[in-house]
PDB file of C-alpha atoms and ligand atoms in Angstrom:
ATOM      1  CA  MET A 286      48.239 163.865 142.124  1.00 95.00           C
ATOM      2  CA  LYS A 287      46.908 163.460 138.561  1.00 97.00           C
ATOM      3  CA  PHE A 288      47.930 160.251 136.807  1.00 98.00           C
ATOM      4  CA  THR A 289      47.236 158.386 133.577  1.00 98.00           C
ATOM      5  CA  LYS A 290      47.008 154.607 133.348  1.00 98.00           C
ATOM      6  CA  MET A 291      48.253 153.098 130.067  1.00 98.00           C
ATOM      7  CA  HIS A 292      49.415 149.745 128.798  1.00 98.00           C
ATOM      8  CA  GLY A 293      51.434 148.201 126.001  1.00 98.00           C
ATOM      9  CA  LEU A 294      50.007 144.696 125.396  1.00 98.00           C
ATOM     10  CA  GLY A 295      48.872 144.430 129.015  1.00 98.00           C
ATOM     11  CA  ASN A 296      52.233 145.555 130.440  1.00 98.00           C
ATOM     12  CA  ASP A 297      50.694 148.405 132.431  1.00 98.00           C
ATOM     13  CA  PHE A 298      52.026 151.712 133.675  1.00 98.00           C
ATOM     14  CA  ILE A 299      51.114 154.779 135.670  1.00 98.00           C
ATOM     15  CA  LEU A 300      52.314 157.936 133.934  1.00 98.00           C
ATOM     16  CA  LEU A 301      52.943 161.174 135.811  1.00 98.00           C
ATOM     17  CA  ASN A 302      53.396 164.471 134.016  1.00 98.00           C
ATOM     18  CA  CYS A 303      56.553 165.886 135.613  1.00 98.00           C
ATOM     19  CA  LEU A 304      57.259 168.492 132.945  1.00 97.00           C
ATOM     20  CA  GLY A 305      56.615 171.215 135.508  1.00 95.00           C
ATOM     21  CA  GLY A 306      58.624 169.613 138.327  1.00 90.00           C
ATOM     22  CA  THR A 307      59.476 166.097 139.430  1.00 84.00           C
ATOM     23  CA  VAL A 308      58.114 164.079 142.368  1.00 95.00           C
ATOM     24  CA  ASP A 309      59.875 163.370 145.663  1.00 95.00           C
ATOM     25  CA  ASN A 310      61.063 159.821 146.198  1.00 97.00           C
ATOM     26  CA  PRO A 311      59.751 158.170 142.985  1.00 98.00           C
ATOM     27  CA  SER A 312      61.080 154.802 144.143  1.00 98.00           C
ATOM     28  CA  GLN A 313      58.808 154.821 147.213  1.00 98.00           C
ATOM     29  CA  LEU A 314      55.907 156.212 145.177  1.00 98.00           C
ATOM     30  CA  ALA A 315      56.290 153.406 142.619  1.00 98.00           C
ATOM     31  CA  GLN A 316      56.039 150.776 145.347  1.00 98.00           C
ATOM     32  CA  GLU A 317      52.870 152.385 146.707  1.00 98.00           C
ATOM     33  CA  MET A 318      51.116 153.231 143.425  1.00 98.00           C
ATOM     34  CA  CYS A 319      51.961 149.957 141.635  1.00 98.00           C
ATOM     35  CA  ASP A 320      50.554 147.837 144.473  1.00 98.00           C
ATOM     36  CA  ARG A 321      47.559 145.969 143.026  1.00 98.00           C
ATOM     37  CA  ASN A 322      45.705 145.853 146.341  1.00 98.00           C
ATOM     38  CA  PHE A 323      46.608 149.040 148.165  1.00 97.00           C
ATOM     39  CA  GLY A 324      47.435 151.281 145.184  1.00 98.00           C
ATOM     40  CA  ILE A 325      46.406 151.800 141.555  1.00 98.00           C
ATOM     41  CA  GLY A 326      48.162 148.655 140.373  1.00 98.00           C
ATOM     42  CA  ALA A 327      50.769 148.587 137.589  1.00 98.00           C
ATOM     43  CA  ASP A 328      53.982 147.000 136.322  1.00 98.00           C
ATOM     44  CA  GLY A 329      55.783 150.328 136.556  1.00 98.00           C
ATOM     45  CA  LEU A 330      55.683 154.047 137.317  1.00 98.00           C
ATOM     46  CA  VAL A 331      56.746 156.307 134.450  1.00 98.00           C
ATOM     47  CA  LEU A 332      57.865 159.898 134.900  1.00 98.00           C
ATOM     48  CA  VAL A 333      57.437 162.226 131.908  1.00 98.00           C
ATOM     49  CA  LEU A 334      60.278 164.715 132.292  1.00 98.00           C
ATOM     50  CA  PRO A 335      61.973 167.493 130.337  1.00 98.00           C
ATOM     51  CA  SER A 336      65.443 166.635 129.085  1.00 98.00           C
ATOM     52  CA  GLU A 337      68.461 168.768 129.699  1.00 94.00           C
ATOM     53  CA  ILE A 338      70.476 167.262 126.876  1.00 97.00           C
ATOM     54  CA  GLU A 339      70.392 168.945 123.505  1.00 96.00           C
ATOM     55  CA  GLU A 340      69.734 165.859 121.343  1.00 97.00           C
ATOM     56  CA  ALA A 341      66.670 164.815 123.349  1.00 98.00           C
ATOM     57  CA  ASP A 342      63.094 166.154 123.300  1.00 98.00           C
ATOM     58  CA  PHE A 343      62.019 164.573 126.618  1.00 98.00           C
ATOM     59  CA  ARG A 344      63.348 162.299 129.337  1.00 98.00           C
ATOM     60  CA  MET A 345      61.701 159.089 130.575  1.00 98.00           C
ATOM     61  CA  ARG A 346      62.368 157.537 133.980  1.00 98.00           C
ATOM     62  CA  ILE A 347      60.729 154.266 134.923  1.00 98.00           C
ATOM     63  CA  PHE A 348      60.495 152.500 138.274  1.00 98.00           C
ATOM     64  CA  ASN A 349      59.656 148.845 138.808  1.00 98.00           C
ATOM     65  CA  PRO A 350      56.966 147.884 141.391  1.00 98.00           C
ATOM     66  CA  ASP A 351      59.785 146.973 143.828  1.00 98.00           C
ATOM     67  CA  GLY A 352      61.101 150.551 143.590  1.00 98.00           C
ATOM     68  CA  SER A 353      64.201 149.753 141.496  1.00 98.00           C
ATOM     69  CA  GLU A 354      64.963 151.959 138.486  1.00 98.00           C
ATOM     70  CA  PRO A 355      65.674 150.042 135.262  1.00 98.00           C
ATOM     71  CA  GLU A 356      67.495 151.608 132.342  1.00 98.00           C
ATOM     72  CA  MET A 357      64.677 151.196 129.822  1.00 98.00           C
ATOM     73  CA  CYS A 358      61.232 149.819 129.122  1.00 98.00           C
ATOM     74  CA  GLY A 359      60.060 149.067 125.590  1.00 98.00           C
ATOM     75  CA  ASN A 360      56.336 148.959 126.257  1.00 98.00           C
ATOM     76  CA  ALA A 361      56.464 152.094 128.414  1.00 98.00           C
ATOM     77  CA  ILE A 362      58.271 154.161 125.799  1.00 98.00           C
ATOM     78  CA  ARG A 363      55.465 153.526 123.285  1.00 98.00           C
ATOM     79  CA  CYS A 364      52.938 154.709 125.906  1.00 98.00           C
ATOM     80  CA  PHE A 365      55.197 157.686 126.717  1.00 98.00           C
ATOM     81  CA  ALA A 366      55.301 158.850 123.066  1.00 98.00           C
ATOM     82  CA  LYS A 367      51.546 158.445 122.568  1.00 98.00           C
ATOM     83  CA  TYR A 368      50.837 160.303 125.852  1.00 98.00           C
ATOM     84  CA  LEU A 369      52.906 163.320 124.763  1.00 98.00           C
ATOM     85  CA  TYR A 370      51.375 163.494 121.295  1.00 98.00           C
ATOM     86  CA  GLU A 371      47.755 163.040 122.337  1.00 97.00           C
ATOM     87  CA  ARG A 372      48.046 165.693 125.047  1.00 97.00           C
ATOM     88  CA  ASP A 373      49.564 168.192 122.599  1.00 97.00           C
ATOM     89  CA  LEU A 374      52.737 168.231 124.653  1.00 98.00           C
ATOM     90  CA  THR A 375      54.545 167.733 121.345  1.00 98.00           C
ATOM     91  CA  THR A 376      53.595 167.952 117.690  1.00 97.00           C
ATOM     92  CA  LYS A 377      56.537 165.761 116.665  1.00 98.00           C
ATOM     93  CA  THR A 378      55.870 162.228 115.475  1.00 98.00           C
ATOM     94  CA  ASN A 379      59.575 161.321 115.682  1.00 98.00           C
ATOM     95  CA  LEU A 380      60.891 161.750 119.194  1.00 98.00           C
ATOM     96  CA  ASN A 381      64.296 161.485 120.819  1.00 98.00           C
ATOM     97  CA  VAL A 382      63.868 160.345 124.392  1.00 98.00           C
ATOM     98  CA  GLU A 383      66.615 160.407 127.007  1.00 98.00           C
ATOM     99  CA  THR A 384      66.711 157.223 129.103  1.00 98.00           C
ATOM    100  CA  LEU A 385      69.324 155.509 131.251  1.00 98.00           C
ATOM    101  CA  ALA A 386      69.934 153.285 128.189  1.00 98.00           C
ATOM    102  CA  GLY A 387      70.762 156.321 126.009  1.00 98.00           C
ATOM    103  CA  ILE A 388      68.589 158.124 123.452  1.00 98.00           C
ATOM    104  CA  ILE A 389      65.694 155.952 122.283  1.00 98.00           C
ATOM    105  CA  LYS A 390      63.662 157.004 119.238  1.00 98.00           C
ATOM    106  CA  PRO A 391      59.918 156.277 119.082  1.00 98.00           C
ATOM    107  CA  LYS A 392      58.065 157.104 115.874  1.00 98.00           C
ATOM    108  CA  LEU A 393      54.291 157.484 115.944  1.00 98.00           C
ATOM    109  CA  ILE A 394      52.409 155.813 113.094  1.00 98.00           C
ATOM    110  CA  LEU A 395      49.152 157.706 112.577  1.00 97.00           C
ATOM    111  CA  GLU A 396      45.902 156.634 110.950  1.00 96.00           C
ATOM    112  CA  ASP A 397      43.223 159.294 110.469  1.00 95.00           C
ATOM    113  CA  GLY A 398      45.134 161.521 112.898  1.00 92.00           C
ATOM    114  CA  ALA A 399      45.116 158.924 115.702  1.00 95.00           C
ATOM    115  CA  VAL A 400      48.135 156.960 116.938  1.00 96.00           C
ATOM    116  CA  LYS A 401      47.804 153.446 115.527  1.00 97.00           C
ATOM    117  CA  LEU A 402      51.206 151.998 116.340  1.00 98.00           C
ATOM    118  CA  VAL A 403      54.538 153.128 117.688  1.00 98.00           C
ATOM    119  CA  LYS A 404      57.728 151.960 115.992  1.00 98.00           C
ATOM    120  CA  VAL A 405      60.764 152.391 118.193  1.00 98.00           C
ATOM    121  CA  ASP A 406      64.434 152.479 117.252  1.00 98.00           C
ATOM    122  CA  MET A 407      65.700 150.685 120.347  1.00 98.00           C
ATOM    123  CA  GLY A 408      69.365 151.172 119.444  1.00 98.00           C
ATOM    124  CA  GLN A 409      72.074 148.528 119.190  1.00 98.00           C
ATOM    125  CA  PRO A 410      71.989 145.411 121.347  1.00 98.00           C
ATOM    126  CA  ARG A 411      74.985 145.042 123.657  1.00 98.00           C
ATOM    127  CA  LEU A 412      76.418 141.578 123.574  1.00 98.00           C
ATOM    128  CA  LYS A 413      79.695 141.653 125.479  1.00 98.00           C
ATOM    129  CA  ARG A 414      79.669 139.845 128.781  1.00 98.00           C
ATOM    130  CA  SER A 415      80.687 142.956 130.731  1.00 98.00           C
ATOM    131  CA  GLU A 416      77.946 144.997 129.010  1.00 98.00           C
ATOM    132  CA  ILE A 417      75.107 142.659 130.030  1.00 98.00           C
ATOM    133  CA  PRO A 418      76.549 142.648 132.837  1.00 98.00           C
ATOM    134  CA  MET A 419      77.529 139.096 133.700  1.00 98.00           C
ATOM    135  CA  LYS A 420      80.362 137.821 135.875  1.00 98.00           C
ATOM    136  CA  GLY A 421      83.214 135.722 134.424  1.00 97.00           C
ATOM    137  CA  GLU A 422      85.925 136.140 131.855  1.00 97.00           C
ATOM    138  CA  GLU A 423      85.152 138.791 129.204  1.00 98.00           C
ATOM    139  CA  SER A 424      83.700 137.450 125.931  1.00 98.00           C
ATOM    140  CA  GLU A 425      82.289 139.101 122.780  1.00 98.00           C
ATOM    141  CA  GLU A 426      78.928 137.395 123.331  1.00 98.00           C
ATOM    142  CA  VAL A 427      77.186 134.992 125.713  1.00 98.00           C
ATOM    143  CA  VAL A 428      75.528 132.350 123.536  1.00 98.00           C
ATOM    144  CA  LYS A 429      74.349 128.917 124.731  1.00 98.00           C
ATOM    145  CA  GLU A 430      76.292 129.164 127.967  1.00 97.00           C
ATOM    146  CA  PRO A 431      75.563 126.381 130.482  1.00 97.00           C
ATOM    147  CA  VAL A 432      74.217 127.653 133.803  1.00 97.00           C
ATOM    148  CA  GLU A 433      73.086 125.624 136.795  1.00 96.00           C
ATOM    149  CA  VAL A 434      69.937 126.797 138.580  1.00 95.00           C
ATOM    150  CA  ALA A 435      68.285 124.907 141.433  1.00 89.00           C
ATOM    151  CA  GLY A 436      70.205 121.745 140.530  1.00 93.00           C
ATOM    152  CA  GLU A 437      69.125 121.882 136.857  1.00 92.00           C
ATOM    153  CA  LYS A 438      71.318 122.788 133.870  1.00 95.00           C
ATOM    154  CA  PHE A 439      70.195 125.314 131.241  1.00 95.00           C
ATOM    155  CA  GLU A 440      71.791 126.967 128.216  1.00 98.00           C
ATOM    156  CA  VAL A 441      71.428 130.730 128.312  1.00 98.00           C
ATOM    157  CA  THR A 442      71.975 133.456 125.728  1.00 98.00           C
ATOM    158  CA  CYS A 443      72.281 136.914 127.251  1.00 98.00           C
ATOM    159  CA  VAL A 444      71.690 140.305 125.634  1.00 98.00           C
ATOM    160  CA  SER A 445      71.489 143.863 126.938  1.00 98.00           C
ATOM    161  CA  MET A 446      69.001 146.246 125.366  1.00 98.00           C
ATOM    162  CA  GLY A 447      70.200 148.842 127.860  1.00 98.00           C
ATOM    163  CA  ASN A 448      68.662 146.561 130.476  1.00 98.00           C
ATOM    164  CA  PRO A 449      69.755 142.921 130.894  1.00 98.00           C
ATOM    165  CA  HIS A 450      68.015 139.838 129.457  1.00 98.00           C
ATOM    166  CA  CYS A 451      68.697 136.123 129.899  1.00 98.00           C
ATOM    167  CA  VAL A 452      67.053 134.044 127.162  1.00 98.00           C
ATOM    168  CA  ILE A 453      66.327 130.319 127.482  1.00 98.00           C
ATOM    169  CA  PHE A 454      64.948 128.399 124.497  1.00 98.00           C
ATOM    170  CA  VAL A 455      62.257 125.883 125.394  1.00 98.00           C
ATOM    171  CA  ASP A 456      60.099 123.404 123.464  1.00 98.00           C
ATOM    172  CA  ASP A 457      56.797 124.726 124.806  1.00 98.00           C
ATOM    173  CA  ALA A 458      56.469 128.257 126.176  1.00 98.00           C
ATOM    174  CA  ASP A 459      53.188 127.417 127.948  1.00 98.00           C
ATOM    175  CA  GLU A 460      54.950 124.735 129.979  1.00 98.00           C
ATOM    176  CA  ALA A 461      57.988 126.899 130.832  1.00 97.00           C
ATOM    177  CA  PRO A 462      58.747 127.107 134.581  1.00 96.00           C
ATOM    178  CA  VAL A 463      58.480 130.923 134.622  1.00 98.00           C
ATOM    179  CA  ARG A 464      57.362 131.355 138.244  1.00 98.00           C
ATOM    180  CA  GLU A 465      59.652 128.655 139.620  1.00 97.00           C
ATOM    181  CA  LEU A 466      62.902 129.496 137.817  1.00 97.00           C
ATOM    182  CA  GLY A 467      62.320 133.169 136.937  1.00 98.00           C
ATOM    183  CA  PRO A 468      63.103 134.550 140.400  1.00 98.00           C
ATOM    184  CA  LYS A 469      66.064 132.189 140.859  1.00 98.00           C
ATOM    185  CA  ILE A 470      67.681 133.240 137.575  1.00 98.00           C
ATOM    186  CA  GLU A 471      66.781 136.922 138.157  1.00 98.00           C
ATOM    187  CA  THR A 472      68.901 136.970 141.298  1.00 98.00           C
ATOM    188  CA  HIS A 473      71.540 134.400 140.272  1.00 97.00           C
ATOM    189  CA  ASP A 474      75.095 135.245 141.390  1.00 96.00           C
ATOM    190  CA  LEU A 475      76.205 135.480 137.749  1.00 97.00           C
ATOM    191  CA  PHE A 476      74.227 138.676 137.254  1.00 98.00           C
ATOM    192  CA  PRO A 477      75.466 141.537 139.442  1.00 98.00           C
ATOM    193  CA  GLU A 478      72.535 143.821 138.494  1.00 98.00           C
ATOM    194  CA  ASP A 479      69.963 140.989 138.411  1.00 98.00           C
ATOM    195  CA  ILE A 480      68.318 140.127 135.100  1.00 98.00           C
ATOM    196  CA  ASN A 481      65.043 139.764 133.185  1.00 98.00           C
ATOM    197  CA  VAL A 482      64.334 136.181 132.130  1.00 98.00           C
ATOM    198  CA  GLU A 483      62.686 135.168 128.836  1.00 98.00           C
ATOM    199  CA  PHE A 484      61.535 131.634 127.983  1.00 98.00           C
ATOM    200  CA  ILE A 485      61.308 131.377 124.196  1.00 98.00           C
ATOM    201  CA  GLU A 486      59.678 128.806 121.966  1.00 98.00           C
ATOM    202  CA  VAL A 487      60.705 129.094 118.324  1.00 98.00           C
ATOM    203  CA  VAL A 488      57.446 128.599 116.405  1.00 98.00           C
ATOM    204  CA  ASN A 489      59.146 129.008 113.011  1.00 98.00           C
ATOM    205  CA  GLU A 490      61.764 131.264 111.384  1.00 98.00           C
ATOM    206  CA  GLU A 491      59.470 134.284 111.663  1.00 98.00           C
ATOM    207  CA  GLU A 492      57.617 133.726 114.953  1.00 98.00           C
ATOM    208  CA  LEU A 493      58.559 133.388 118.603  1.00 98.00           C
ATOM    209  CA  GLU A 494      56.340 132.588 121.563  1.00 98.00           C
ATOM    210  CA  MET A 495      57.597 134.301 124.721  1.00 98.00           C
ATOM    211  CA  ARG A 496      56.938 134.104 128.457  1.00 98.00           C
ATOM    212  CA  VAL A 497      58.718 136.497 130.755  1.00 98.00           C
ATOM    213  CA  TRP A 498      59.779 136.990 134.341  1.00 98.00           C
ATOM    214  CA  GLU A 499      60.756 140.628 134.770  1.00 98.00           C
ATOM    215  CA  ARG A 500      63.396 141.914 137.156  1.00 98.00           C
ATOM    216  CA  GLY A 501      61.681 143.909 139.890  1.00 98.00           C
ATOM    217  CA  ALA A 502      58.183 143.064 138.628  1.00 98.00           C
ATOM    218  CA  GLY A 503      57.714 139.273 138.243  1.00 98.00           C
ATOM    219  CA  VAL A 504      55.462 137.761 135.580  1.00 98.00           C
ATOM    220  CA  THR A 505      54.097 140.361 133.150  1.00 98.00           C
ATOM    221  CA  LEU A 506      51.936 140.003 130.051  1.00 98.00           C
ATOM    222  CA  ALA A 507      54.593 141.504 127.796  1.00 98.00           C
ATOM    223  CA  CYS A 508      58.096 142.954 127.816  1.00 98.00           C
ATOM    224  CA  GLY A 509      59.292 145.069 124.896  1.00 98.00           C
ATOM    225  CA  THR A 510      63.002 145.061 125.675  1.00 99.00           C
ATOM    226  CA  GLY A 511      62.617 141.319 126.389  1.00 98.00           C
ATOM    227  CA  ALA A 512      61.082 140.707 122.956  1.00 99.00           C
ATOM    228  CA  CYS A 513      63.992 142.647 121.373  1.00 99.00           C
ATOM    229  CA  GLY A 514      66.616 140.781 123.414  1.00 99.00           C
ATOM    230  CA  SER A 515      64.984 137.435 122.615  1.00 99.00           C
ATOM    231  CA  THR A 516      64.918 138.167 118.883  1.00 99.00           C
ATOM    232  CA  VAL A 517      68.612 139.048 118.976  1.00 99.00           C
ATOM    233  CA  ALA A 518      69.268 135.837 120.953  1.00 99.00           C
ATOM    234  CA  ALA A 519      67.299 133.766 118.406  1.00 98.00           C
ATOM    235  CA  ILE A 520      69.290 135.262 115.526  1.00 98.00           C
ATOM    236  CA  LEU A 521      72.603 134.682 117.348  1.00 98.00           C
ATOM    237  CA  ASN A 522      71.549 131.023 117.637  1.00 98.00           C
ATOM    238  CA  ASP A 523      70.608 130.879 113.902  1.00 98.00           C
ATOM    239  CA  LEU A 524      66.997 130.118 114.777  1.00 98.00           C
ATOM    240  CA  THR A 525      65.103 132.897 112.977  1.00 98.00           C
ATOM    241  CA  LYS A 526      65.244 135.526 110.261  1.00 98.00           C
ATOM    242  CA  GLN A 527      66.062 139.152 111.080  1.00 98.00           C
ATOM    243  CA  LYS A 528      62.390 140.161 111.394  1.00 98.00           C
ATOM    244  CA  VAL A 529      59.991 138.202 113.581  1.00 98.00           C
ATOM    245  CA  THR A 530      56.622 138.448 115.283  1.00 99.00           C
ATOM    246  CA  VAL A 531      56.884 137.813 119.002  1.00 99.00           C
ATOM    247  CA  HIS A 532      53.706 136.420 120.556  1.00 98.00           C
ATOM    248  CA  LEU A 533      53.281 137.420 124.185  1.00 98.00           C
ATOM    249  CA  LEU A 534      50.468 136.755 126.636  1.00 98.00           C
ATOM    250  CA  GLY A 535      49.158 140.289 125.995  1.00 98.00           C
ATOM    251  CA  GLY A 536      49.514 140.315 122.195  1.00 98.00           C
ATOM    252  CA  ASP A 537      52.115 140.615 119.434  1.00 98.00           C
ATOM    253  CA  LEU A 538      55.179 142.760 118.793  1.00 98.00           C
ATOM    254  CA  VAL A 539      57.072 142.921 115.510  1.00 98.00           C
ATOM    255  CA  ILE A 540      60.819 143.028 116.092  1.00 99.00           C
ATOM    256  CA  GLU A 541      63.591 143.492 113.555  1.00 98.00           C
ATOM    257  CA  TRP A 542      67.348 143.367 114.119  1.00 98.00           C
ATOM    258  CA  ALA A 543      68.142 145.357 110.993  1.00 98.00           C
ATOM    259  CA  ASP A 544      71.252 145.652 108.821  1.00 98.00           C
ATOM    260  CA  ASP A 545      72.207 148.932 110.574  1.00 98.00           C
ATOM    261  CA  ASP A 546      72.613 146.806 113.772  1.00 98.00           C
ATOM    262  CA  HIS A 547      69.687 148.639 115.422  1.00 98.00           C
ATOM    263  CA  VAL A 548      66.699 146.762 116.811  1.00 98.00           C
ATOM    264  CA  TYR A 549      63.260 148.084 115.798  1.00 99.00           C
ATOM    265  CA  MET A 550      60.114 147.288 117.782  1.00 98.00           C
ATOM    266  CA  SER A 551      56.563 147.976 116.545  1.00 98.00           C
ATOM    267  CA  GLY A 552      53.492 147.656 118.702  1.00 98.00           C
ATOM    268  CA  PRO A 553      50.458 149.415 120.158  1.00 98.00           C
ATOM    269  CA  ALA A 554      49.985 151.674 123.170  1.00 98.00           C
ATOM    270  CA  THR A 555      46.654 152.124 124.923  1.00 98.00           C
ATOM    271  CA  GLU A 556      45.337 154.685 127.376  1.00 98.00           C
ATOM    272  CA  VAL A 557      42.921 153.160 129.912  1.00 98.00           C
ATOM    273  CA  PHE A 558      41.916 155.883 132.367  1.00 98.00           C
ATOM    274  CA  THR A 559      43.047 158.978 134.203  1.00 98.00           C
ATOM    275  CA  GLY A 560      42.636 159.685 137.896  1.00 98.00           C
ATOM    276  CA  ASP A 561      43.661 161.506 141.015  1.00 98.00           C
ATOM    277  CA  TYR A 562      45.904 159.641 143.459  1.00 97.00           C
ATOM    278  CA  LEU A 563      45.182 160.532 147.074  1.00 94.00           C
ATOM    279  CA  ASN A 564      48.424 160.212 148.974  1.00 73.00           C
TER     280      ASN A 564
HETATM  281  N1  LIG B 603      58.408 145.798 130.723  1.00 73.91           N
HETATM  282  C1  LIG B 603      59.543 146.395 130.227  1.00 73.91           C
HETATM  283  C2  LIG B 603      60.839 146.315 130.963  1.00 73.91           C
HETATM  284  C3  LIG B 603      60.751 146.995 132.340  1.00 73.91           C
HETATM  285  C4  LIG B 603      62.058 146.993 133.087  1.00 73.91           C
HETATM  286  C5  LIG B 603      62.493 145.635 133.596  1.00 73.91           C
HETATM  287  N2  LIG B 603      61.607 145.112 134.594  1.00 73.91           N
HETATM  288  C6  LIG B 603      63.915 145.731 134.158  1.00 73.91           C
HETATM  289  O1  LIG B 603      64.097 145.799 135.392  1.00 73.91           O
HETATM  290  O2  LIG B 603      64.856 145.776 133.354  1.00 73.91           O
HETATM  291  C7  LIG B 603      59.656 146.416 128.715  1.00 73.91           C
HETATM  292  O3  LIG B 603      58.584 146.437 128.076  1.00 73.91           O
HETATM  293  O4  LIG B 603      60.753 146.493 128.177  1.00 73.91           O
END
């Protein structure tokens, strides 16, 4: 089985070209291929699929290393768009991609014919409690809500970018208890579909420092939807301007929650190698 290994700021993926037919049991395959000791090793398995809906050019499915299927992945969709363009599978530089979070629109920014950056219209953030989803009485937004985890109290701001994010503001991102609290918050009773957890230090009005624990994956070097959700959370808390640079362990993303209520994410995508998986 031919595969391509790519990453977006160190958040790494295995891409499979399924334009001619999909794979059996992608959930199982993701668990095997993403294993860093017994497989190729990755934070997710991405299927490149045709779309059957008229407004979309292609369809992306992504599976976490634990086999679960999230609605969206920001870093993967930049890799997805670059993969299609560089393999001449499309000539379009503006794509409409069907995902479980709706149609997401990556735009390739070229320099001397090569893909330099990908700017993605990630759509509107969903703020209602039921949209995140989060248990409890319905509210228009979940901002600075007290939550008790492992005997400690935290204030959380929650945002859905198609997939769910729980944002906690901290004084020092490097000291954030990502590995200790991440898994406990991920599976907290409040979140019926589990949740991604972002620890955010506000550097200034235009910069955030982020550490992330991803649902179904654990610590990763970057999370695109997480950077978008965290920017929205920072703005809801009056902490930053509408456009910020988010510093992640793997590099920087520029995120803007624009006047049209859409969130825009700009960042790189990198191909690392191709191979043949012997299964
Ligand atoms: N790394 C991703 C998000 C991948 C999905 C996530 N683990 C989830 O379960 O929602 C990104 O770049 O957005």
